[in-house]
């Protein structure tokens, strides 16, 4: 492998590591904010996250840390609004369904993404990759899915959430390729539309789900501290999300997301003394096996096809083994 290839892999490992650390950190922070302090306005909080991210990127632009590269405004607007809607639908899905069914909704994103990329982008997934993804999904299912209570409205919302999330993540990848923009440039231009979408629907959505008014909440010093901390961490979360999808693929990003789920369960048990059963341990072990297999098969297939995979191709599978062996 050449120097360019090694730099690409190092950049990919860095993006994956940043995504894991920042995502686990924000989950722990938001859990303290929502569970301990009663601030359950998830959609509105996400709009604040995106606003702070945009402001941070604007400061970085003024400092000339990256170059502003405008491209098709209609595509950016549609992409930003779609991302905002997918977040709102996921929150609605959680509100109308049991936690178990919501976890199944998130698990369904991987096979749905595989189907969409196969049908519309003619991307091929080998039998080994499909097998490793199946092992991963079984593990996460065992570790996280408890009750499965079905209802018509919740099922429809979950289906819409799955479709919009898959399309948004595939667009994150394809837009960066088509318009030759970096993850930072795409995030900077789409952030205002995502933030505005969620800021407009957030208070109504949160009010509907919690029967509380976000603007009437008692904002103590402790609550404000965790909100500010959550917003600061979100800058890293949002940036690393676009970076990971741009450097790898939407499927790899979803695999990484389930690694975060396992880490959050583990940290919750170790740091917060959350209930933990042998079923959780078994599920996490199976999921880790699936991730290791996915990493191994992706790395092997990438090395077997050097002529088809260049350092600039962003749909390459990334070695998740680096997450475990540092």
Short mmCIF file of C-alpha atoms in Angstrom, two decimals:
data_model
loop_
_atom_site.label_atom_id
_atom_site.label_comp_id
_atom_site.label_asym_id
_atom_site.label_seq_id
_atom_site.Cartn_x
_atom_site.Cartn_y
_atom_site.Cartn_z
CA UNK A 1 0.00 0.00 0.00
CA UNK A 2 1.36 3.45 -0.95
CA UNK A 3 1.87 6.52 1.22
CA UNK A 4 -1.44 7.99 0.04
CA UNK A 5 -3.25 4.78 1.00
CA UNK A 6 -1.64 4.75 4.45
CA UNK A 7 -2.63 8.39 5.02
CA UNK A 8 -6.17 7.58 3.92
CA UNK A 9 -6.41 4.69 6.38
CA UNK A 10 -4.95 6.80 9.21
CA UNK A 11 -7.50 9.52 8.44
CA UNK A 12 -10.28 6.92 8.46
CA UNK A 13 -9.18 5.47 11.81
CA UNK A 14 -8.97 8.99 13.24
CA UNK A 15 -12.49 9.80 12.02
CA UNK A 16 -13.86 6.54 13.46
CA UNK A 17 -12.15 7.13 16.82
CA UNK A 18 -13.41 10.71 17.03
CA UNK A 19 -16.93 9.54 16.22
CA UNK A 20 -16.89 6.85 18.94
CA UNK A 21 -15.44 9.06 21.69
CA UNK A 22 -17.66 12.07 20.97
CA UNK A 23 -20.86 10.03 20.53
CA UNK A 24 -20.40 8.03 23.74
CA UNK A 25 -19.57 11.28 25.59
CA UNK A 26 -22.70 13.07 24.38
CA UNK A 27 -24.93 10.09 25.24
CA UNK A 28 -23.62 10.09 28.82
CA UNK A 29 -24.02 13.88 29.02
CA UNK A 30 -27.57 13.82 27.61
CA UNK A 31 -28.52 10.94 29.87
CA UNK A 32 -27.57 13.05 32.88
CA UNK A 33 -29.45 16.01 31.40
CA UNK A 34 -32.64 14.08 30.62
CA UNK A 35 -32.77 11.32 33.23
CA UNK A 36 -31.38 13.21 36.22
CA UNK A 37 -32.44 16.79 35.49
CA UNK A 38 -35.69 16.13 33.61
CA UNK A 39 -34.83 18.06 30.43
CA UNK A 40 -36.58 15.76 27.92
CA UNK A 41 -36.75 18.10 24.91
CA UNK A 42 -34.58 16.05 22.56
CA UNK A 43 -35.57 17.60 19.22
CA UNK A 44 -35.17 21.19 20.44
CA UNK A 45 -31.82 20.30 22.01
CA UNK A 46 -30.69 18.86 18.66
CA UNK A 47 -31.55 22.14 16.93
CA UNK A 48 -29.33 23.96 19.45
CA UNK A 49 -26.58 21.42 18.75
CA UNK A 50 -26.71 22.21 15.04
CA UNK A 51 -26.80 25.96 15.63
CA UNK A 52 -23.68 25.78 17.82
CA UNK A 53 -22.01 23.54 15.22
CA UNK A 54 -22.73 26.09 12.48
CA UNK A 55 -21.38 28.96 14.62
CA UNK A 56 -18.23 26.96 15.41
CA UNK A 57 -17.66 26.18 11.74
CA UNK A 58 -18.24 29.84 10.82
CA UNK A 59 -15.51 30.85 13.28
CA UNK A 60 -13.25 28.19 11.75
CA UNK A 61 -14.03 29.59 8.29
CA UNK A 62 -13.14 33.12 9.43
CA UNK A 63 -9.85 31.71 10.74
CA UNK A 64 -9.33 30.14 7.29
CA UNK A 65 -9.18 26.61 8.69
CA UNK A 66 -11.21 25.40 5.71
CA UNK A 67 -12.35 26.82 2.37
CA UNK A 68 -15.98 27.72 1.67
CA UNK A 69 -17.10 25.95 -1.49
CA UNK A 70 -20.67 26.81 -2.52
CA UNK A 71 -22.50 24.34 -4.74
CA UNK A 72 -26.07 23.56 -5.80
CA UNK A 73 -28.23 25.46 -3.27
CA UNK A 74 -31.33 23.36 -3.94
CA UNK A 75 -29.45 20.15 -3.16
CA UNK A 76 -28.06 21.61 0.07
CA UNK A 77 -31.49 22.82 1.19
CA UNK A 78 -33.17 19.52 0.40
CA UNK A 79 -30.43 17.57 2.13
CA UNK A 80 -30.56 19.77 5.25
CA UNK A 81 -34.36 19.64 5.54
CA UNK A 82 -34.37 15.85 4.98
CA UNK A 83 -31.82 15.38 7.77
CA UNK A 84 -33.94 17.49 10.11
CA UNK A 85 -37.10 15.54 9.25
CA UNK A 86 -35.36 12.17 9.78
CA UNK A 87 -34.27 13.24 13.29
CA UNK A 88 -37.81 14.37 14.09
CA UNK A 89 -39.27 11.09 12.81
CA UNK A 90 -36.83 9.03 14.89
CA UNK A 91 -37.88 10.96 18.00
CA UNK A 92 -41.56 10.48 17.12
CA UNK A 93 -40.91 6.77 16.58
CA UNK A 94 -39.49 6.51 20.08
CA UNK A 95 -42.50 8.41 21.45
CA UNK A 96 -45.10 6.17 19.78
CA UNK A 97 -43.33 2.81 20.19
CA UNK A 98 -41.85 0.74 22.97
CA UNK A 99 -38.08 1.00 23.52
CA UNK A 100 -37.69 -2.51 22.08
CA UNK A 101 -39.48 -1.63 18.85
CA UNK A 102 -37.46 1.60 18.58
CA UNK A 103 -34.23 -0.45 18.84
CA UNK A 104 -35.55 -2.70 16.06
CA UNK A 105 -36.18 0.44 13.99
CA UNK A 106 -32.53 1.46 14.35
CA UNK A 107 -31.38 -2.07 13.54
CA UNK A 108 -33.44 -2.02 10.34
CA UNK A 109 -31.43 0.91 8.99
CA UNK A 110 -28.48 -1.32 7.99
CA UNK A 111 -30.42 -3.81 5.81
CA UNK A 112 -32.47 -0.95 4.36
CA UNK A 113 -29.28 0.92 3.42
CA UNK A 114 -27.84 -2.22 1.83
CA UNK A 115 -31.02 -2.69 -0.23
CA UNK A 116 -31.14 0.96 -1.37
CA UNK A 117 -27.45 1.04 -2.33
CA UNK A 118 -27.82 -2.26 -4.19
CA UNK A 119 -30.93 -1.17 -6.11
CA UNK A 120 -30.10 2.44 -6.92
CA UNK A 121 -26.29 2.65 -6.78
CA UNK A 122 -25.47 -0.90 -7.96
CA UNK A 123 -23.14 -1.39 -5.03
CA UNK A 124 -22.31 -5.03 -4.40
CA UNK A 125 -22.04 -6.57 -0.93
CA UNK A 126 -20.31 -9.94 -0.69
CA UNK A 127 -21.78 -12.92 1.14
CA UNK A 128 -19.14 -12.52 3.86
CA UNK A 129 -20.06 -8.88 4.45
CA UNK A 130 -23.76 -9.76 4.67
CA UNK A 131 -22.94 -12.58 7.11
CA UNK A 132 -20.89 -10.31 9.38
CA UNK A 133 -23.65 -7.67 9.35
CA UNK A 134 -26.19 -10.36 10.27
CA UNK A 135 -24.05 -11.47 13.24
CA UNK A 136 -23.73 -7.84 14.35
CA UNK A 137 -27.49 -7.22 14.14
CA UNK A 138 -28.27 -10.39 16.09
CA UNK A 139 -25.87 -9.34 18.83
CA UNK A 140 -27.26 -5.83 19.17
CA UNK A 141 -30.78 -7.25 19.09
CA UNK A 142 -30.00 -9.66 21.95
CA UNK A 143 -28.32 -6.89 23.97
CA UNK A 144 -30.89 -4.11 23.53
CA UNK A 145 -34.29 -5.37 22.38
CA UNK A 146 -36.60 -6.33 25.22
CA UNK A 147 -40.29 -5.76 24.54
CA UNK A 148 -41.88 -5.51 21.10
CA UNK A 149 -45.26 -3.74 21.22
CA UNK A 150 -46.71 -2.96 17.80
CA UNK A 151 -49.17 -0.24 16.84
CA UNK A 152 -50.19 1.14 13.44
CA UNK A 153 -49.11 4.78 13.93
CA UNK A 154 -45.81 3.80 15.52
CA UNK A 155 -45.06 1.31 12.74
CA UNK A 156 -45.70 3.90 10.03
CA UNK A 157 -43.52 6.48 11.80
CA UNK A 158 -40.74 3.91 12.19
CA UNK A 159 -40.90 3.01 8.49
CA UNK A 160 -40.69 6.70 7.50
CA UNK A 161 -37.82 7.23 9.96
CA UNK A 162 -35.89 4.29 8.48
CA UNK A 163 -36.37 5.46 4.89
CA UNK A 164 -35.49 9.12 5.53
CA UNK A 165 -32.46 8.22 7.65
CA UNK A 166 -31.11 5.83 5.01
CA UNK A 167 -31.60 8.34 2.20
CA UNK A 168 -30.02 11.16 4.22
CA UNK A 169 -26.93 9.08 5.05
CA UNK A 170 -26.54 7.86 1.48
CA UNK A 171 -26.86 11.48 0.29
CA UNK A 172 -24.11 12.50 2.74
CA UNK A 173 -21.80 10.11 0.90
CA UNK A 174 -22.92 10.79 -2.69
CA UNK A 175 -23.01 14.61 -2.37
CA UNK A 176 -19.39 14.69 -1.19
CA UNK A 177 -18.39 12.62 -4.22
CA UNK A 178 -20.54 14.36 -6.81
CA UNK A 179 -19.67 17.95 -5.89
CA UNK A 180 -16.16 17.17 -4.59
CA UNK A 181 -16.77 18.87 -1.25
CA UNK A 182 -15.28 17.90 2.09
CA UNK A 183 -17.31 16.79 5.10
CA UNK A 184 -16.65 20.18 6.72
CA UNK A 185 -17.85 22.12 3.67
CA UNK A 186 -21.04 20.04 3.42
CA UNK A 187 -21.78 20.29 7.14
CA UNK A 188 -21.23 24.07 7.13
CA UNK A 189 -23.67 24.65 4.28
CA UNK A 190 -26.38 22.20 5.41
CA UNK A 191 -26.31 23.00 9.14
CA UNK A 192 -28.53 26.13 8.95
CA UNK A 193 -31.31 24.21 7.14
CA UNK A 194 -31.13 21.31 9.59
CA UNK A 195 -31.13 23.65 12.58
CA UNK A 196 -34.01 25.75 11.24
CA UNK A 197 -36.12 22.67 10.46
CA UNK A 198 -35.65 21.25 13.95
CA UNK A 199 -36.00 24.65 15.65
CA UNK A 200 -39.41 25.12 14.00
CA UNK A 201 -40.77 21.63 14.70
CA UNK A 202 -38.85 20.92 17.92
CA UNK A 203 -40.96 22.80 20.51
CA UNK A 204 -44.21 21.40 19.07
CA UNK A 205 -42.84 17.86 18.76
CA UNK A 206 -41.30 17.90 22.24
CA UNK A 207 -44.44 19.42 23.70
CA UNK A 208 -46.57 16.73 22.08
CA UNK A 209 -44.35 13.92 23.40
CA UNK A 210 -43.73 15.28 26.92
CA UNK A 211 -46.78 17.51 27.58
CA UNK A 212 -44.31 20.20 28.69
CA UNK A 213 -43.24 23.57 27.30
CA UNK A 214 -39.52 23.84 26.57
CA UNK A 215 -39.64 27.61 27.08
CA UNK A 216 -41.30 27.27 30.49
CA UNK A 217 -38.71 24.83 31.84
CA UNK A 218 -36.78 25.77 34.98
CA UNK A 219 -33.28 26.43 33.63
CA UNK A 220 -31.10 26.05 36.70
CA UNK A 221 -27.33 26.57 36.60
CA UNK A 222 -26.81 22.81 36.51
CA UNK A 223 -29.22 22.37 33.59
CA UNK A 224 -27.55 25.20 31.65
CA UNK A 225 -24.11 23.69 32.30
CA UNK A 226 -25.11 20.33 30.83
CA UNK A 227 -26.89 21.99 27.86
CA UNK A 228 -23.76 23.99 27.03
CA UNK A 229 -21.56 20.90 27.49
CA UNK A 230 -23.89 18.86 25.27
CA UNK A 231 -23.80 21.54 22.56
CA UNK A 232 -20.00 21.71 22.63
CA UNK A 233 -19.63 17.94 22.34
CA UNK A 234 -22.20 17.94 19.51
CA UNK A 235 -19.79 19.95 17.33
CA UNK A 236 -17.45 16.96 17.35
CA UNK A 237 -20.35 14.50 16.90
CA UNK A 238 -21.77 16.29 13.85
CA UNK A 239 -18.37 16.81 12.27
CA UNK A 240 -17.26 13.20 12.80
CA UNK A 241 -20.57 11.86 11.41
CA UNK A 242 -20.06 13.60 8.07
CA UNK A 243 -16.35 12.72 8.14
CA UNK A 244 -16.96 8.99 8.73
CA UNK A 245 -19.68 8.65 6.07
CA UNK A 246 -17.54 10.61 3.61
CA UNK A 247 -14.44 8.48 4.21
CA UNK A 248 -16.22 5.12 4.39
CA UNK A 249 -19.87 4.38 3.63
CA UNK A 250 -23.35 4.70 5.20
CA UNK A 251 -23.28 0.99 6.14
CA UNK A 252 -19.94 1.34 7.94
CA UNK A 253 -21.31 4.34 9.80
CA UNK A 254 -24.29 2.28 10.99
CA UNK A 255 -21.93 -0.53 12.10
CA UNK A 256 -19.99 2.08 14.05
CA UNK A 257 -23.26 3.29 15.57
CA UNK A 258 -23.95 -0.17 17.00
CA UNK A 259 -20.43 -0.27 18.44
CA UNK A 260 -21.34 2.96 20.25
CA UNK A 261 -24.52 1.31 21.55
CA UNK A 262 -22.46 -1.51 23.07
CA UNK A 263 -20.00 0.97 24.59
CA UNK A 264 -22.84 3.08 26.03
CA UNK A 265 -24.35 -0.03 27.66
CA UNK A 266 -20.95 -0.92 29.12
CA UNK A 267 -20.20 2.60 30.36
CA UNK A 268 -23.71 2.85 31.77
CA UNK A 269 -23.05 -0.25 33.85
CA UNK A 270 -19.53 0.73 34.95
CA UNK A 271 -20.04 4.46 35.59
CA UNK A 272 -23.76 4.86 36.24
CA UNK A 273 -24.48 1.39 37.69
CA UNK A 274 -27.30 0.74 35.22
CA UNK A 275 -28.92 -2.72 35.37
CA UNK A 276 -26.85 -5.24 33.39
CA UNK A 277 -27.72 -8.87 32.67
CA UNK A 278 -26.02 -11.88 31.12
CA UNK A 279 -28.21 -11.23 28.07
CA UNK A 280 -26.57 -7.79 27.66
CA UNK A 281 -23.10 -9.32 27.98
CA UNK A 282 -23.87 -12.11 25.49
CA UNK A 283 -25.38 -9.65 23.00
CA UNK A 284 -22.40 -7.31 23.22
CA UNK A 285 -19.95 -10.20 22.69
CA UNK A 286 -21.88 -11.40 19.60
CA UNK A 287 -22.01 -7.82 18.26
CA UNK A 288 -18.25 -7.40 18.75
CA UNK A 289 -17.66 -10.65 16.83
CA UNK A 290 -19.82 -9.26 14.01
CA UNK A 291 -17.84 -6.00 13.97
CA UNK A 292 -14.49 -7.83 13.90
CA UNK A 293 -15.72 -10.03 11.03
CA UNK A 294 -17.01 -6.96 9.15
CA UNK A 295 -13.66 -5.22 9.60
CA UNK A 296 -11.70 -8.31 8.52
CA UNK A 297 -13.77 -8.99 5.40
CA UNK A 298 -13.79 -5.30 4.38
CA UNK A 299 -10.02 -5.05 4.77
CA UNK A 300 -9.43 -8.31 2.87
CA UNK A 301 -11.74 -7.34 0.01
CA UNK A 302 -10.15 -3.90 -0.23
CA UNK A 303 -6.67 -5.44 -0.48
CA UNK A 304 -7.87 -7.94 -3.10
CA UNK A 305 -9.12 -5.17 -5.39
CA UNK A 306 -6.35 -2.52 -5.41
CA UNK A 307 -7.15 -1.52 -8.96
CA UNK A 308 -10.78 -0.77 -8.16
CA UNK A 309 -10.24 1.02 -4.84
CA UNK A 310 -8.13 4.16 -4.80
CA UNK A 311 -7.34 6.32 -1.75
CA UNK A 312 -9.89 8.86 -2.96
CA UNK A 313 -12.82 6.44 -3.23
CA UNK A 314 -15.03 7.14 -0.21
CA UNK A 315 -17.14 3.99 -0.34
CA UNK A 316 -14.24 1.82 0.82
CA UNK A 317 -14.93 -0.32 3.90
CA UNK A 318 -12.86 0.82 6.86
CA UNK A 319 -10.95 -1.34 9.36
CA UNK A 320 -12.99 -1.23 12.55
CA UNK A 321 -10.40 -3.47 14.21
CA UNK A 322 -8.49 -0.27 14.94
CA UNK A 323 -11.29 0.64 17.35
CA UNK A 324 -10.39 -2.35 19.52
CA UNK A 325 -6.62 -2.41 19.22
CA UNK A 326 -6.01 1.35 19.17
#
